């Protein structure tokens, strides 16, 4: 049993800011929280303590292609032309490449304040689509990257079987993704004991999208595991139109009619939803998985956030394509997208006079944790996944808590993250991960080789 106690002059609990907070940690889990406590000699003293931010949606390998699709093609560019670049990139990635790229991405996540990643993992097979000797080979590379960098992981192995609505046969570019129910079940069986043995790891499932899975497959899939369930949905208007053409229904509407939606579900993007679909999502107590940087980068559209949160809708954020990994920037852009679209301000808060920064951080911590199947925030029974801030780069008085997160999210350069702990273990010290330099070298070497091929 390893015990540690932290003493924060200011800490953000689920109820809001509290002073003189003692957080006792036993074997990586928060065992006691005392507000207005007395500092003891052995306590680790901090000025400001935040709950770490869950990153509910990542495709780690896409970190390797960040910046490669920011060039205009022959015709108008869209999500679908970006996907072509992604498919070409996939023609060369090896298991070692995946581990190195994922490790770089996870270091950047930790340094930006993310403490758990939901890895929506569909790159299962070898380059020509054949199974690796161990069918979980690529999943194991991701779990290793998470373990070595110290990031908690909710692994969401993806079930991907078709190229379009109605069970279309997969395309050649999708060969590395494809499973049937039997092979997917084998993958889960391989992963279950490995995930159980890794501290902080959780196993969920992810039917890729309604384009990639039929109703029969979805129903066969759902009883196979009892963890979180994630799906890409309604990201693009084109996808919504194709779904209506195929089924007469919009994507979320179709899903709500074909499965029993509940709090295990995370609907990733859900950008294009009707009023009725918003109600169905709220009633299911599920999480909307929003990825503001990627959704902006891919030109997806803007999720109707105020309508969704007005009746208690729950959301979290994800770095998705990892084109830019930054927990604070995800929250900033989430709010700014709404302001620009609505010609309005302070959209992500429903209460008069409440700080938008606090609302964003707490909502995304709670929604992210729910989506990733773990207890949320600085609370007894939750993992000691925590972030401390530094005041050294900030001209304004950051530590007045009534405005602290407003400063951090809207006014600060992104270098105020000081230390980060995952399961009570210090993984980022004074803003830097100890493996950063080593990984940068390996990452650069890997990318250079890939881009030459
Ligand atoms: Zn995604």
Short mmCIF file of C-alpha atoms and ligand atoms in Angstrom, two decimals:
data_model
loop_
_atom_site.label_atom_id
_atom_site.label_comp_id
_atom_site.label_asym_id
_atom_site.label_seq_id
_atom_site.Cartn_x
_atom_site.Cartn_y
_atom_site.Cartn_z
CA UNK A 1 0.00 0.00 0.00
CA UNK A 2 1.48 3.30 -1.06
CA UNK A 3 0.10 6.45 0.54
CA UNK A 4 0.62 10.06 -0.38
CA UNK A 5 -1.17 13.22 0.65
CA UNK A 6 -1.54 16.41 -1.34
CA UNK A 7 -2.48 19.75 0.20
CA UNK A 8 -3.91 22.29 -2.24
CA UNK A 9 -4.61 25.87 -1.25
CA UNK A 10 -7.29 25.79 -3.97
CA UNK A 11 -8.81 22.70 -5.54
CA UNK A 12 -11.66 22.24 -8.00
CA UNK A 13 -14.05 19.61 -6.62
CA UNK A 14 -17.32 18.62 -8.32
CA UNK A 15 -19.12 21.17 -6.13
CA UNK A 16 -16.75 23.98 -7.19
CA UNK A 17 -13.66 25.64 -5.76
CA UNK A 18 -12.63 24.73 -2.21
CA UNK A 19 -9.76 25.97 -0.03
CA UNK A 20 -7.14 24.09 1.96
CA UNK A 21 -8.01 20.74 0.47
CA UNK A 22 -6.16 17.63 1.67
CA UNK A 23 -6.32 14.78 -0.84
CA UNK A 24 -5.16 11.43 0.52
CA UNK A 25 -4.19 8.86 -2.07
CA UNK A 26 -3.83 5.15 -1.44
CA UNK A 27 -2.49 2.90 -4.23
CA UNK A 28 -3.29 5.52 -6.83
CA UNK A 29 -6.91 6.03 -5.74
CA UNK A 30 -8.25 9.01 -3.77
CA UNK A 31 -9.19 7.66 -0.32
CA UNK A 32 -10.09 10.83 1.59
CA UNK A 33 -10.77 14.47 0.78
CA UNK A 34 -10.79 17.06 3.56
CA UNK A 35 -11.84 20.65 2.89
CA UNK A 36 -10.47 23.42 5.16
CA UNK A 37 -7.90 20.97 6.45
CA UNK A 38 -4.55 21.60 8.12
CA UNK A 39 -1.37 20.98 6.20
CA UNK A 40 0.80 18.22 7.60
CA UNK A 41 4.59 18.22 7.36
CA UNK A 42 4.74 15.38 4.80
CA UNK A 43 1.99 16.75 2.51
CA UNK A 44 2.88 17.73 -1.04
CA UNK A 45 1.80 21.39 -1.10
CA UNK A 46 0.29 22.95 -4.22
CA UNK A 47 -1.31 26.29 -5.00
CA UNK A 48 -3.97 25.06 -7.45
CA UNK A 49 -5.17 21.51 -8.09
CA UNK A 50 -7.52 20.49 -10.91
CA UNK A 51 -8.95 17.12 -11.80
CA UNK A 52 -7.13 15.76 -14.87
CA UNK A 53 -9.06 15.99 -18.12
CA UNK A 54 -10.28 12.77 -19.79
CA UNK A 55 -9.65 12.66 -23.53
CA UNK A 56 -12.64 10.63 -24.63
CA UNK A 57 -11.75 10.12 -28.30
CA UNK A 58 -8.37 9.54 -29.93
CA UNK A 59 -6.96 7.76 -32.97
CA UNK A 60 -3.34 7.85 -31.82
CA UNK A 61 -1.79 6.88 -35.18
CA UNK A 62 -3.29 9.98 -36.81
CA UNK A 63 -0.79 12.09 -34.81
CA UNK A 64 1.70 10.94 -37.45
CA UNK A 65 -0.21 12.58 -40.29
CA UNK A 66 -0.87 15.86 -38.49
CA UNK A 67 -0.19 18.69 -40.91
CA UNK A 68 -0.06 16.48 -44.00
CA UNK A 69 -3.58 17.24 -45.19
CA UNK A 70 -3.47 21.04 -44.87
CA UNK A 71 -2.93 21.64 -48.57
CA UNK A 72 -5.58 22.26 -51.18
CA UNK A 73 -6.21 19.40 -53.59
CA UNK A 74 -7.44 19.47 -57.19
CA UNK A 75 -11.10 19.77 -56.17
CA UNK A 76 -12.77 21.23 -53.08
CA UNK A 77 -11.37 19.54 -49.98
CA UNK A 78 -13.54 17.88 -47.36
CA UNK A 79 -13.50 15.23 -44.65
CA UNK A 80 -13.56 12.66 -47.44
CA UNK A 81 -10.37 13.92 -49.13
CA UNK A 82 -8.68 14.01 -45.69
CA UNK A 83 -9.70 10.37 -45.30
CA UNK A 84 -7.86 9.53 -48.53
CA UNK A 85 -4.61 10.90 -47.03
CA UNK A 86 -5.26 8.86 -43.89
CA UNK A 87 -5.75 5.66 -45.91
CA UNK A 88 -2.48 6.23 -47.80
CA UNK A 89 -0.65 6.73 -44.50
CA UNK A 90 -2.02 3.40 -43.28
CA UNK A 91 -0.33 1.53 -46.11
CA UNK A 92 3.03 1.69 -44.34
CA UNK A 93 2.51 1.74 -40.55
CA UNK A 94 4.11 -1.14 -38.59
CA UNK A 95 3.40 -2.11 -34.96
CA UNK A 96 6.61 -0.36 -33.83
CA UNK A 97 5.61 2.78 -35.75
CA UNK A 98 2.23 2.74 -34.05
CA UNK A 99 3.80 2.47 -30.58
CA UNK A 100 6.23 5.32 -31.23
CA UNK A 101 3.59 7.64 -32.73
CA UNK A 102 1.13 6.81 -29.94
CA UNK A 103 3.80 7.42 -27.28
CA UNK A 104 4.49 10.87 -28.75
CA UNK A 105 0.76 11.63 -28.80
CA UNK A 106 0.31 10.41 -25.21
CA UNK A 107 3.21 12.53 -23.94
CA UNK A 108 1.60 15.57 -25.54
CA UNK A 109 -1.75 14.64 -24.01
CA UNK A 110 -0.23 14.38 -20.53
CA UNK A 111 1.65 17.66 -20.89
CA UNK A 112 -1.57 19.40 -21.92
CA UNK A 113 -3.57 18.13 -18.92
CA UNK A 114 -5.20 14.98 -20.28
CA UNK A 115 -4.85 12.08 -17.84
CA UNK A 116 -6.87 9.32 -19.57
CA UNK A 117 -7.37 8.53 -23.20
CA UNK A 118 -10.25 6.73 -24.89
CA UNK A 119 -8.42 5.05 -27.74
CA UNK A 120 -10.91 4.35 -30.54
CA UNK A 121 -8.70 1.77 -32.15
CA UNK A 122 -9.46 0.38 -35.60
CA UNK A 123 -6.00 -0.28 -37.05
CA UNK A 124 -6.01 -3.98 -36.19
CA UNK A 125 -4.30 -5.89 -38.99
CA UNK A 126 -1.11 -6.04 -41.02
CA UNK A 127 -0.62 -3.92 -44.13
CA UNK A 128 -2.35 -6.24 -46.61
CA UNK A 129 -5.15 -6.90 -44.14
CA UNK A 130 -3.93 -10.27 -42.84
CA UNK A 131 -4.16 -10.93 -39.09
CA UNK A 132 -1.00 -10.60 -37.04
CA UNK A 133 0.11 -13.78 -35.28
CA UNK A 134 -1.34 -12.22 -32.16
CA UNK A 135 -4.66 -10.68 -33.28
CA UNK A 136 -4.28 -8.09 -30.50
CA UNK A 137 -0.82 -6.99 -31.71
CA UNK A 138 -1.74 -3.39 -32.52
CA UNK A 139 -3.89 -3.01 -29.39
CA UNK A 140 -0.93 -4.18 -27.32
CA UNK A 141 1.28 -1.49 -28.86
CA UNK A 142 -1.23 1.13 -27.72
CA UNK A 143 -1.50 -0.33 -24.22
CA UNK A 144 2.31 -0.38 -24.00
CA UNK A 145 2.53 3.24 -25.16
CA UNK A 146 0.01 4.22 -22.47
CA UNK A 147 1.78 2.24 -19.77
CA UNK A 148 5.26 3.54 -20.65
CA UNK A 149 4.17 7.17 -20.78
CA UNK A 150 1.94 6.83 -17.69
CA UNK A 151 -1.41 7.70 -19.29
CA UNK A 152 -4.56 5.87 -18.22
CA UNK A 153 -6.31 4.15 -21.09
CA UNK A 154 -9.83 3.09 -21.91
CA UNK A 155 -9.24 0.87 -24.92
CA UNK A 156 -12.12 0.83 -27.39
CA UNK A 157 -11.37 -1.83 -30.00
CA UNK A 158 -13.38 -0.98 -33.06
CA UNK A 159 -15.72 -3.30 -34.89
CA UNK A 160 -15.56 -2.33 -38.55
CA UNK A 161 -17.06 -4.56 -41.25
CA UNK A 162 -18.49 -2.49 -44.12
CA UNK A 163 -17.82 0.45 -46.41
CA UNK A 164 -21.24 2.07 -46.33
CA UNK A 165 -24.84 1.96 -45.11
CA UNK A 166 -26.63 -1.31 -45.82
CA UNK A 167 -23.62 -3.61 -45.33
CA UNK A 168 -21.54 -2.65 -48.39
CA UNK A 169 -18.41 -4.76 -48.89
CA UNK A 170 -15.29 -3.07 -47.47
CA UNK A 171 -12.93 -1.15 -49.77
CA UNK A 172 -9.27 -2.07 -50.26
CA UNK A 173 -8.14 0.91 -48.12
CA UNK A 174 -10.09 -0.51 -45.17
CA UNK A 175 -8.41 -3.96 -45.11
CA UNK A 176 -6.53 -3.28 -41.87
CA UNK A 177 -9.75 -2.50 -39.97
CA UNK A 178 -12.03 -5.39 -40.80
CA UNK A 179 -13.51 -7.89 -38.34
CA UNK A 180 -16.42 -10.26 -38.28
CA UNK A 181 -18.19 -11.05 -34.99
CA UNK A 182 -16.08 -14.18 -34.37
CA UNK A 183 -12.72 -12.54 -34.96
CA UNK A 184 -13.79 -9.53 -32.89
CA UNK A 185 -14.78 -11.83 -30.02
CA UNK A 186 -11.33 -13.45 -30.19
CA UNK A 187 -9.75 -9.98 -30.00
CA UNK A 188 -11.78 -9.14 -26.88
CA UNK A 189 -10.79 -12.46 -25.25
CA UNK A 190 -7.11 -11.75 -25.91
CA UNK A 191 -7.41 -8.24 -24.51
CA UNK A 192 -9.49 -8.89 -21.40
CA UNK A 193 -6.73 -10.32 -19.11
CA UNK A 194 -4.12 -7.85 -20.40
CA UNK A 195 -6.33 -4.84 -19.77
CA UNK A 196 -7.28 -6.23 -16.33
CA UNK A 197 -3.58 -6.46 -15.41
CA UNK A 198 -2.72 -2.88 -16.42
CA UNK A 199 -3.34 -0.27 -13.73
CA UNK A 200 -6.12 2.12 -14.70
CA UNK A 201 -6.96 0.36 -17.96
CA UNK A 202 -10.58 -0.22 -18.98
CA UNK A 203 -11.94 -2.24 -21.90
CA UNK A 204 -14.90 -0.96 -23.91
CA UNK A 205 -16.20 -1.53 -27.44
CA UNK A 206 -16.70 0.68 -30.45
CA UNK A 207 -18.89 -0.19 -33.41
CA UNK A 208 -17.17 2.22 -35.82
CA UNK A 209 -20.21 3.95 -37.33
CA UNK A 210 -23.55 3.08 -38.90
CA UNK A 211 -21.65 2.99 -42.20
CA UNK A 212 -19.44 0.15 -40.95
CA UNK A 213 -21.82 -2.10 -39.00
CA UNK A 214 -25.23 -3.61 -39.79
CA UNK A 215 -28.16 -3.83 -37.38
CA UNK A 216 -27.62 -7.57 -36.98
CA UNK A 217 -23.92 -7.09 -36.21
CA UNK A 218 -24.70 -4.34 -33.73
CA UNK A 219 -27.08 -6.62 -31.85
CA UNK A 220 -24.56 -9.46 -31.85
CA UNK A 221 -21.86 -7.12 -30.59
CA UNK A 222 -23.55 -5.44 -27.66
CA UNK A 223 -23.66 -8.44 -25.27
CA UNK A 224 -19.94 -9.20 -25.75
CA UNK A 225 -18.65 -6.74 -23.13
CA UNK A 226 -20.14 -4.62 -20.37
CA UNK A 227 -17.85 -1.55 -20.54
CA UNK A 228 -18.29 1.75 -22.39
CA UNK A 229 -19.77 1.82 -25.91
CA UNK A 230 -18.60 4.42 -28.41
CA UNK A 231 -19.69 5.10 -31.97
CA UNK A 232 -18.92 7.79 -34.57
CA UNK A 233 -22.22 9.35 -35.54
CA UNK A 234 -23.64 12.24 -37.59
CA UNK A 235 -20.22 13.87 -38.03
CA UNK A 236 -20.89 15.04 -41.57
CA UNK A 237 -24.07 16.22 -43.30
CA UNK A 238 -23.24 13.87 -46.19
CA UNK A 239 -23.36 10.95 -43.73
CA UNK A 240 -26.75 12.11 -42.43
CA UNK A 241 -28.12 12.39 -45.98
CA UNK A 242 -26.85 8.91 -46.87
CA UNK A 243 -28.40 7.47 -43.71
CA UNK A 244 -31.78 9.03 -44.53
CA UNK A 245 -31.56 7.73 -48.07
CA UNK A 246 -30.77 4.23 -46.81
CA UNK A 247 -33.16 3.97 -43.87
CA UNK A 248 -35.52 6.95 -43.95
CA UNK A 249 -34.07 7.93 -40.59
CA UNK A 250 -31.36 10.25 -39.31
CA UNK A 251 -28.35 8.47 -37.71
CA UNK A 252 -29.06 9.13 -34.01
CA UNK A 253 -32.76 8.46 -34.62
CA UNK A 254 -31.84 5.13 -36.26
CA UNK A 255 -29.55 4.18 -33.39
CA UNK A 256 -32.16 5.07 -30.76
CA UNK A 257 -34.70 2.85 -32.54
CA UNK A 258 -32.37 -0.14 -32.92
CA UNK A 259 -30.50 -0.35 -29.61
CA UNK A 260 -31.28 0.52 -26.03
CA UNK A 261 -29.30 3.73 -25.55
CA UNK A 262 -28.11 4.32 -21.99
CA UNK A 263 -25.31 5.90 -19.94
CA UNK A 264 -22.73 3.42 -21.29
CA UNK A 265 -22.92 5.11 -24.70
CA UNK A 266 -20.78 7.90 -26.03
CA UNK A 267 -21.96 9.33 -29.34
CA UNK A 268 -18.81 10.75 -30.88
CA UNK A 269 -19.42 14.04 -32.76
CA UNK A 270 -23.23 13.87 -33.08
CA UNK A 271 -22.70 17.17 -34.89
CA UNK A 272 -25.86 17.08 -36.97
CA UNK A 273 -28.79 16.23 -34.69
CA UNK A 274 -32.44 17.26 -34.72
CA UNK A 275 -34.42 18.47 -31.70
CA UNK A 276 -35.93 14.99 -31.30
CA UNK A 277 -32.50 13.39 -31.45
CA UNK A 278 -31.22 15.77 -28.75
CA UNK A 279 -34.12 14.71 -26.52
CA UNK A 280 -33.35 11.01 -27.13
CA UNK A 281 -29.70 11.61 -26.19
CA UNK A 282 -30.64 13.50 -23.02
CA UNK A 283 -33.15 10.85 -21.96
CA UNK A 284 -30.55 8.11 -22.37
CA UNK A 285 -28.12 10.00 -20.07
CA UNK A 286 -25.41 9.26 -22.61
CA UNK A 287 -22.38 11.40 -23.38
CA UNK A 288 -21.89 13.54 -26.48
CA UNK A 289 -18.23 13.12 -27.44
CA UNK A 290 -17.20 16.48 -28.89
CA UNK A 291 -13.85 17.01 -30.63
CA UNK A 292 -13.80 20.75 -31.37
CA UNK A 293 -10.28 21.01 -32.88
CA UNK A 294 -10.75 18.05 -35.22
CA UNK A 295 -14.33 19.00 -36.08
CA UNK A 296 -13.07 22.46 -37.05
CA UNK A 297 -10.10 21.01 -38.93
CA UNK A 298 -12.30 18.64 -40.92
CA UNK A 299 -15.07 21.15 -41.52
CA UNK A 300 -17.71 19.01 -39.80
CA UNK A 301 -20.07 21.64 -38.45
CA UNK A 302 -21.06 22.76 -34.95
CA UNK A 303 -22.86 20.69 -32.32
CA UNK A 304 -25.98 22.35 -30.80
CA UNK A 305 -24.40 22.66 -27.35
CA UNK A 306 -26.81 25.04 -25.56
CA UNK A 307 -29.89 23.05 -26.61
CA UNK A 308 -28.17 19.88 -25.43
CA UNK A 309 -26.97 21.15 -22.03
CA UNK A 310 -30.19 23.08 -21.31
CA UNK A 311 -31.83 19.88 -20.04
CA UNK A 312 -28.77 18.32 -18.48
CA UNK A 313 -27.09 16.81 -21.54
CA UNK A 314 -23.67 15.44 -20.69
CA UNK A 315 -20.56 16.02 -22.85
CA UNK A 316 -16.82 15.51 -22.87
CA UNK A 317 -14.00 16.37 -25.26
CA UNK A 318 -11.63 14.33 -27.38
CA UNK A 319 -8.55 15.05 -29.45
CA UNK A 320 -9.72 12.66 -32.22
CA UNK A 321 -7.34 13.17 -35.19
CA UNK A 322 -4.66 14.56 -32.86
CA UNK A 323 -3.88 17.30 -35.38
CA UNK A 324 -3.21 19.51 -32.33
CA UNK A 325 -3.19 18.00 -28.84
CA UNK A 326 -4.30 20.49 -26.23
CA UNK A 327 -6.96 19.96 -23.56
CA UNK A 328 -7.39 23.68 -22.92
CA UNK A 329 -7.65 24.54 -26.62
CA UNK A 330 -10.43 21.94 -27.03
CA UNK A 331 -12.49 23.76 -24.37
CA UNK A 332 -11.67 27.21 -25.75
CA UNK A 333 -12.66 26.23 -29.27
CA UNK A 334 -15.81 24.48 -28.06
CA UNK A 335 -17.02 27.75 -26.56
CA UNK A 336 -15.71 29.98 -29.37
CA UNK A 337 -17.35 27.90 -32.10
CA UNK A 338 -20.68 28.43 -30.38
CA UNK A 339 -20.06 32.18 -29.95
CA UNK A 340 -19.17 32.62 -33.63
CA UNK A 341 -22.13 30.61 -34.89
CA UNK A 342 -24.68 32.24 -32.57
CA UNK A 343 -23.32 35.76 -32.18
CA UNK A 344 -23.57 35.19 -28.47
CA UNK A 345 -21.25 34.83 -25.44
CA UNK A 346 -20.74 32.45 -22.48
CA UNK A 347 -22.74 29.70 -24.14
CA UNK A 348 -21.36 26.69 -22.25
CA UNK A 349 -22.83 27.71 -18.93
CA UNK A 350 -26.48 27.53 -18.01
CA UNK A 351 -26.28 29.44 -14.72
CA UNK A 352 -26.25 33.22 -14.29
CA UNK A 353 -22.93 34.55 -13.00
CA UNK A 354 -21.17 31.22 -13.14
CA UNK A 355 -17.70 31.14 -14.67
CA UNK A 356 -17.72 29.66 -18.15
CA UNK A 357 -14.24 28.22 -17.58
CA UNK A 358 -15.42 26.29 -14.48
CA UNK A 359 -18.51 25.04 -16.34
CA UNK A 360 -16.44 23.78 -19.27
CA UNK A 361 -13.79 22.06 -17.16
CA UNK A 362 -16.21 20.36 -14.74
CA UNK A 363 -18.63 19.25 -17.45
CA UNK A 364 -15.87 17.78 -19.60
CA UNK A 365 -14.30 16.00 -16.61
CA UNK A 366 -17.62 14.46 -15.60
CA UNK A 367 -18.76 13.56 -19.11
CA UNK A 368 -15.34 12.30 -20.12
CA UNK A 369 -15.08 10.03 -17.09
CA UNK A 370 -18.57 8.63 -17.66
CA UNK A 371 -17.76 7.95 -21.30
CA UNK A 372 -14.54 6.18 -20.35
CA UNK A 373 -16.11 4.04 -17.61
CA UNK A 374 -14.41 5.48 -14.51
CA UNK A 375 -15.38 7.65 -11.50
CA UNK A 376 -14.99 11.39 -12.19
CA UNK A 377 -12.84 14.17 -10.85
CA UNK A 378 -11.31 14.86 -7.45
CA UNK A 379 -13.54 12.51 -5.47
CA UNK A 380 -13.17 9.58 -3.11
CA UNK A 381 -12.89 6.37 -5.14
CA UNK A 382 -11.61 8.10 -8.28
CA UNK A 383 -8.06 7.63 -9.58
CA UNK A 384 -5.68 10.37 -8.39
CA UNK A 385 -5.48 11.90 -11.89
CA UNK A 386 -4.61 15.51 -11.16
CA UNK A 387 -3.08 18.64 -12.63
CA UNK A 388 -1.39 21.53 -10.82
CA UNK A 389 -0.89 24.97 -12.34
CA UNK A 390 1.99 27.40 -12.18
CA UNK A 391 1.74 31.16 -12.04
CA UNK A 392 5.20 31.81 -13.36
CA UNK A 393 4.28 32.79 -16.93
CA UNK A 394 1.19 34.78 -16.14
CA UNK A 395 1.04 38.53 -15.72
CA UNK A 396 -2.52 38.53 -14.35
CA UNK A 397 -3.24 37.15 -10.87
CA UNK A 398 -4.21 33.65 -11.94
CA UNK A 399 -4.95 32.31 -8.52
CA UNK A 400 -8.12 34.22 -7.68
CA UNK A 401 -10.29 31.14 -8.08
CA UNK A 402 -13.48 32.88 -9.14
CA UNK A 403 -11.77 33.71 -12.43
CA UNK A 404 -8.98 31.17 -12.56
CA UNK A 405 -10.27 28.82 -15.25
CA UNK A 406 -11.59 31.73 -17.29
CA UNK A 407 -8.01 33.01 -17.31
CA UNK A 408 -6.58 29.61 -18.09
CA UNK A 409 -8.98 28.81 -20.94
CA UNK A 410 -9.53 32.20 -22.55
CA UNK A 411 -6.51 34.36 -21.71
CA UNK A 412 -3.47 32.27 -21.01
CA UNK A 413 -0.76 30.90 -23.21
CA UNK A 414 -0.90 27.12 -22.90
CA UNK A 415 2.09 26.77 -20.62
CA UNK A 416 0.51 27.04 -17.21
CA UNK A 417 0.29 23.29 -16.61
CA UNK A 418 2.94 22.50 -14.01
CA UNK A 419 2.72 18.94 -12.67
CA UNK A 420 0.48 16.08 -13.75
CA UNK A 421 -0.21 12.94 -11.75
CA UNK A 422 -1.88 9.77 -13.02
CA UNK A 423 -2.92 7.19 -10.44
CA UNK A 424 -1.04 9.37 -7.93
CA UNK A 425 2.21 9.03 -9.87
CA UNK A 426 4.01 12.15 -11.08
CA UNK A 427 4.18 11.88 -14.89
CA UNK A 428 4.78 15.51 -15.95
CA UNK A 429 7.04 17.75 -13.90
CA UNK A 430 7.17 21.52 -14.53
CA UNK A 431 5.35 21.06 -17.82
CA UNK A 432 7.58 18.38 -19.30
CA UNK A 433 7.35 14.63 -19.59
CA UNK A 434 10.66 12.86 -18.82
CA UNK A 435 10.47 10.82 -22.07
CA UNK A 436 9.73 13.80 -24.33
CA UNK A 437 13.23 14.27 -25.78
CA UNK A 438 13.79 10.58 -26.37
CA UNK A 439 10.41 10.17 -28.05
CA UNK A 440 10.80 13.27 -30.21
CA UNK A 441 13.92 11.75 -31.73
CA UNK A 442 12.25 8.38 -32.35
CA UNK A 443 9.11 10.06 -33.67
CA UNK A 444 11.08 12.22 -36.13
CA UNK A 445 13.03 9.21 -37.37
CA UNK A 446 9.82 7.19 -37.82
CA UNK A 447 8.01 9.96 -39.67
CA UNK A 448 10.98 10.62 -41.95
CA UNK A 449 11.03 6.96 -42.95
CA UNK A 450 7.26 6.75 -43.47
CA UNK A 451 7.12 9.87 -45.62
CA UNK A 452 9.95 8.61 -47.81
CA UNK A 453 8.09 5.36 -48.58
ZN1 LIG B 1 -12.86 9.62 -34.63
#
